[in-house]
PDB file of C-alpha atoms in Angstrom:
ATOM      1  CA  UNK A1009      14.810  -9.160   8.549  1.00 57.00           C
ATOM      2  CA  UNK A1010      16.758  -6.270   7.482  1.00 63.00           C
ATOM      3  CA  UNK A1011      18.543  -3.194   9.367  1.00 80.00           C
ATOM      4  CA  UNK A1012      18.550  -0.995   6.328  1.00 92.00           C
ATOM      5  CA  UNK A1013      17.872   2.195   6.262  1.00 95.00           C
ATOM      6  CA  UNK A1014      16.414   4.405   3.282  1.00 97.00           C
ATOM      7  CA  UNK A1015      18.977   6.274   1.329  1.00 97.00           C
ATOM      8  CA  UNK A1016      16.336   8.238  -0.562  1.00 97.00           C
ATOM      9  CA  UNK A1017      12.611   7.948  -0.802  1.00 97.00           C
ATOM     10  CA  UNK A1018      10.635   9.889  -3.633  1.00 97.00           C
ATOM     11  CA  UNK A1019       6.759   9.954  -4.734  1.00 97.00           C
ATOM     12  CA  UNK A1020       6.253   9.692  -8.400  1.00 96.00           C
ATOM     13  CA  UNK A1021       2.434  11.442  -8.241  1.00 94.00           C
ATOM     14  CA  UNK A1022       2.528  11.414 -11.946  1.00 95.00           C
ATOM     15  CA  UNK A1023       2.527   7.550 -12.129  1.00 96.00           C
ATOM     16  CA  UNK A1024       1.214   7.415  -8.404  1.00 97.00           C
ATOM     17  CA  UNK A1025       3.840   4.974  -7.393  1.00 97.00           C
ATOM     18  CA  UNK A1026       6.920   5.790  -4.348  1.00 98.00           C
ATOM     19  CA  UNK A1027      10.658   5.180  -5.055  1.00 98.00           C
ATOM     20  CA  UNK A1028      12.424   3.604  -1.999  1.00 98.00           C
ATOM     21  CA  UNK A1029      16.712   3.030  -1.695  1.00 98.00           C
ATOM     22  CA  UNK A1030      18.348   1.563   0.762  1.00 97.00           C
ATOM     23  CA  UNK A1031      21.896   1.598   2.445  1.00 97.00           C
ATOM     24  CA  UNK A1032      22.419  -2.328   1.211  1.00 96.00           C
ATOM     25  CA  UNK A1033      21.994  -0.820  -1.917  1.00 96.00           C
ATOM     26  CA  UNK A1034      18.196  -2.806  -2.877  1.00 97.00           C
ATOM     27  CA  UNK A1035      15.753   0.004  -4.416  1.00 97.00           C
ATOM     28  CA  UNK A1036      12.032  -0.389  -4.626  1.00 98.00           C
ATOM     29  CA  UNK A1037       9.603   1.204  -7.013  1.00 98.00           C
ATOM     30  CA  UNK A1038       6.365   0.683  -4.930  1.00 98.00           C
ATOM     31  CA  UNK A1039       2.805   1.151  -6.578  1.00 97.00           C
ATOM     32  CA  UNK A1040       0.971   3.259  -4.513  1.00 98.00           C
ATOM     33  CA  UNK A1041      -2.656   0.390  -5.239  1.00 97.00           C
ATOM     34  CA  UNK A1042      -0.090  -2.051  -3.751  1.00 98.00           C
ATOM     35  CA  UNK A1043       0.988   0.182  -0.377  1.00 97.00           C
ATOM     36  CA  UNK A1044      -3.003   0.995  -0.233  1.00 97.00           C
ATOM     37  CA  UNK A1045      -3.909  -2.365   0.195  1.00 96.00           C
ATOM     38  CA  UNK A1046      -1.406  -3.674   2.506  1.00 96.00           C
ATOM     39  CA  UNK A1047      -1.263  -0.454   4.882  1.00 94.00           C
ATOM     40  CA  UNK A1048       0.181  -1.646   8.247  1.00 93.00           C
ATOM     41  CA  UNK A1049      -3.143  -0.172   9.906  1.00 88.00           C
ATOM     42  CA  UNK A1050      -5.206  -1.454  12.405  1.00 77.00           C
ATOM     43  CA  UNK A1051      -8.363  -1.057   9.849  1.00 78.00           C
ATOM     44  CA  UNK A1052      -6.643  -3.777   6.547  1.00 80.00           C
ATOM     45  CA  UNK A1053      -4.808  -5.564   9.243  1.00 77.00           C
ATOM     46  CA  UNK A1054      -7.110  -5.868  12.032  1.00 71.00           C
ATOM     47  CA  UNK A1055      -6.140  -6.054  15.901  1.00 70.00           C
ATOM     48  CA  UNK A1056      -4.894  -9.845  15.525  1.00 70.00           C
ATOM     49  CA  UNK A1057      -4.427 -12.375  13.290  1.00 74.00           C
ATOM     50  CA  UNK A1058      -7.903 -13.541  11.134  1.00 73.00           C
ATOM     51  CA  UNK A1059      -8.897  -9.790  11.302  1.00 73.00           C
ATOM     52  CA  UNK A1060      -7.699  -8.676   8.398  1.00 83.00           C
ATOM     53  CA  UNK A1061     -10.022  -6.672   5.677  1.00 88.00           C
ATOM     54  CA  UNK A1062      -9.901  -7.198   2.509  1.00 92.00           C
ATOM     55  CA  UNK A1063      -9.214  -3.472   0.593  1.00 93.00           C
ATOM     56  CA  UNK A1064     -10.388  -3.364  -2.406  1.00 94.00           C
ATOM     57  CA  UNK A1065     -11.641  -1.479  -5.536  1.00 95.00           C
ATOM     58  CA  UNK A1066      -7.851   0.594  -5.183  1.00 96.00           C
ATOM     59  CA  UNK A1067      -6.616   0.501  -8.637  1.00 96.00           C
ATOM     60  CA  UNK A1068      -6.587   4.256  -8.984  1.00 96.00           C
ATOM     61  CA  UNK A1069      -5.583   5.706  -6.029  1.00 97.00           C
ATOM     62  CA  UNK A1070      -3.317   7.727  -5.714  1.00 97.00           C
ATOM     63  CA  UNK A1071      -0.556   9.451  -2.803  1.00 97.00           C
ATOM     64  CA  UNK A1072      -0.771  13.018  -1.894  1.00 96.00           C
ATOM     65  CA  UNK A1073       1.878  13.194   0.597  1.00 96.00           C
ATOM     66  CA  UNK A1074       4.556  11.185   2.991  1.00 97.00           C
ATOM     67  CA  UNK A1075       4.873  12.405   6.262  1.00 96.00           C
ATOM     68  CA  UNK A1076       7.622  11.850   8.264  1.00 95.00           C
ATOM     69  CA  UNK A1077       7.656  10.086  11.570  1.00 96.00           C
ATOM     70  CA  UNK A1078      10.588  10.072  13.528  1.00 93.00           C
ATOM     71  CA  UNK A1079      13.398   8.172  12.404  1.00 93.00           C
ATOM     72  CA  UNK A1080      11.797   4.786  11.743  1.00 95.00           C
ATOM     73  CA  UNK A1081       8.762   5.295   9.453  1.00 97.00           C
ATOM     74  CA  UNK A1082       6.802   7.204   6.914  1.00 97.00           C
ATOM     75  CA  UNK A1083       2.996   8.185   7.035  1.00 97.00           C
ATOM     76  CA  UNK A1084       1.758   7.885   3.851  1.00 97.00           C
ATOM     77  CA  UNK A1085      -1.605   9.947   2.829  1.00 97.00           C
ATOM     78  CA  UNK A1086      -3.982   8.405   0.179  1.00 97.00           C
ATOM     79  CA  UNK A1087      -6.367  10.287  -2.108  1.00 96.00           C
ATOM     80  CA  UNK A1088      -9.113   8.240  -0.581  1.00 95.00           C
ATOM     81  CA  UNK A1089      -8.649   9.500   2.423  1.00 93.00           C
ATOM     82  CA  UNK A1090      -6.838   6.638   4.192  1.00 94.00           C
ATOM     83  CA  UNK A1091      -3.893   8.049   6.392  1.00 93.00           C
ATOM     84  CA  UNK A1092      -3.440   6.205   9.193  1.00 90.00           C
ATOM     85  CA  UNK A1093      -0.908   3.223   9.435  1.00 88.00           C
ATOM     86  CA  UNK A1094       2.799   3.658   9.913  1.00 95.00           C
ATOM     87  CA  UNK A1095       4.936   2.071   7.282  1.00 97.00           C
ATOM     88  CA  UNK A1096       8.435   1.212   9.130  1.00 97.00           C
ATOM     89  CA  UNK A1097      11.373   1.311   6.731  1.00 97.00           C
ATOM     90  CA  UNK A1098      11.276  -2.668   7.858  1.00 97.00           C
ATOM     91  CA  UNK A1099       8.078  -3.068   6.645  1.00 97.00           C
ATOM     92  CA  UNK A1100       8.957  -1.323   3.289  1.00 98.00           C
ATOM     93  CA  UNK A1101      11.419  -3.271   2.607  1.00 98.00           C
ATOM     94  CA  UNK A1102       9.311  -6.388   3.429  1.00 97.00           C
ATOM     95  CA  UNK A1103       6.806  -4.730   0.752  1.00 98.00           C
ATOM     96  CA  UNK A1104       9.742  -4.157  -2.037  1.00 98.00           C
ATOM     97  CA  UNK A1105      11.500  -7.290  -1.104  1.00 97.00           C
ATOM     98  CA  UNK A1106       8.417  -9.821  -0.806  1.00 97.00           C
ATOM     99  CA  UNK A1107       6.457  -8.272  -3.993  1.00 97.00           C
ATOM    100  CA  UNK A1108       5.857 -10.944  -5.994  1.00 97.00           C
ATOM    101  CA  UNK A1109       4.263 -13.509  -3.412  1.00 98.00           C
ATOM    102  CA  UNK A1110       2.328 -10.865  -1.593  1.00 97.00           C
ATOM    103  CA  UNK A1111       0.736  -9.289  -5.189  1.00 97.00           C
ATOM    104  CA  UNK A1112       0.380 -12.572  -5.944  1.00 97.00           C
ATOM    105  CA  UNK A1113      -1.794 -13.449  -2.576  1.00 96.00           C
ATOM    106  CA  UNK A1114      -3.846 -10.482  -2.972  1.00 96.00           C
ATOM    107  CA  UNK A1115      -4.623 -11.207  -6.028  1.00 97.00           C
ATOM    108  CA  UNK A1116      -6.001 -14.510  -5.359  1.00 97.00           C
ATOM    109  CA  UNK A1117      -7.695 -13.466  -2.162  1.00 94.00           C
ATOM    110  CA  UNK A1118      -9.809 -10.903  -4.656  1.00 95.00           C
ATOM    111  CA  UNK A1119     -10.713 -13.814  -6.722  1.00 96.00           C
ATOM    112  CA  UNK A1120     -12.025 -16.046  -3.871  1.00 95.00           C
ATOM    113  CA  UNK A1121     -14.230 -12.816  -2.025  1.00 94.00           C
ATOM    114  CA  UNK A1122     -15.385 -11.871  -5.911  1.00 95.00           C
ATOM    115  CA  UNK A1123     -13.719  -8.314  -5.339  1.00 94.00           C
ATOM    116  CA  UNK A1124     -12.092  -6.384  -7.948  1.00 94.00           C
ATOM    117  CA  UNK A1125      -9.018  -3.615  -8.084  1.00 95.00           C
ATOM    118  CA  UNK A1126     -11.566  -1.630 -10.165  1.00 94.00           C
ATOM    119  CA  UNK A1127     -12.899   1.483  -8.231  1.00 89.00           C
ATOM    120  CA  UNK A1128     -16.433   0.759  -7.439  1.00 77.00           C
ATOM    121  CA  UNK A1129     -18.408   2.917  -9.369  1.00 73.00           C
ATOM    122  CA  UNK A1130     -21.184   4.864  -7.635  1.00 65.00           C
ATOM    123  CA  UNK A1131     -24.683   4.583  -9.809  1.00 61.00           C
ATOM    124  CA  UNK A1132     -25.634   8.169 -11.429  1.00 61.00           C
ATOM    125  CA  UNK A1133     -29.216   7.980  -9.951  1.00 62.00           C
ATOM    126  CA  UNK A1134     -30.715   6.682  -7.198  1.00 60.00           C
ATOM    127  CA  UNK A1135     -33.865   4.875  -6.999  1.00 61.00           C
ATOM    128  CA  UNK A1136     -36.550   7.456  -5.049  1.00 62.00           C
TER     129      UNK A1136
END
């Protein structure tokens, strides 16, 4: 567990992914797919443990603003809509520092539910 704080935080829109540094000096370029999908909210996380949903069908969203909460966190705003959750400088540096095995994880959990990071595409016409 870590006591660092952010040095400077910036959203890359462009390439839809947010640019963390902290005081220890450890910087994070964090996909904004990957934040989506492991938002510290009570709907992907659930109220307790075994509750947690399964987001999926993210590949393509995107950020359209951080908010700023206080001293201790960030609200981040997704293009789907998503905006509640707040991510703790603690928990993004969990995120940044614990990468690998969690993308890994999710990854894997997709494959065993038979999910996808494609959007789900909506059909062009509906049967009557």
């Amino acid at each position: 567990m870590t006591t660092a704080l952010p040095t400077a935080i910036h959203l890359h829109k462009a390439s839809r992914k947010l640019e963390i540094q902290f005081t220890d000096g450890q910087g994070f370029l964090l996909d904004a797919e990957y934040l989506r999908t492991h938002s510290p909210s009570a709907e992907v996380r659930g109220h307790g443990v075994g509750q947690e949903t399964l987001v999926f069908g993210k590949q393509d969203v995107g950020i359209v603003t951080l908010e700023p909460v206080g001293q201790y966190a960030i609200k981040i705003v997704f293009d789907d809509g998503h905006d509640s959750g707040l991510f703790t400088w603690q928990y993004l540096y969990e995120l940044g520092s614990e990468y690998q095995q969690k993308w890994q994880a999710y990854l894997l959990r997709l494959q065993q539910a038979g999910q996808s990071r494609e959007p789900v595409k909506e059909p062009l016409f509906k049967p009557l």
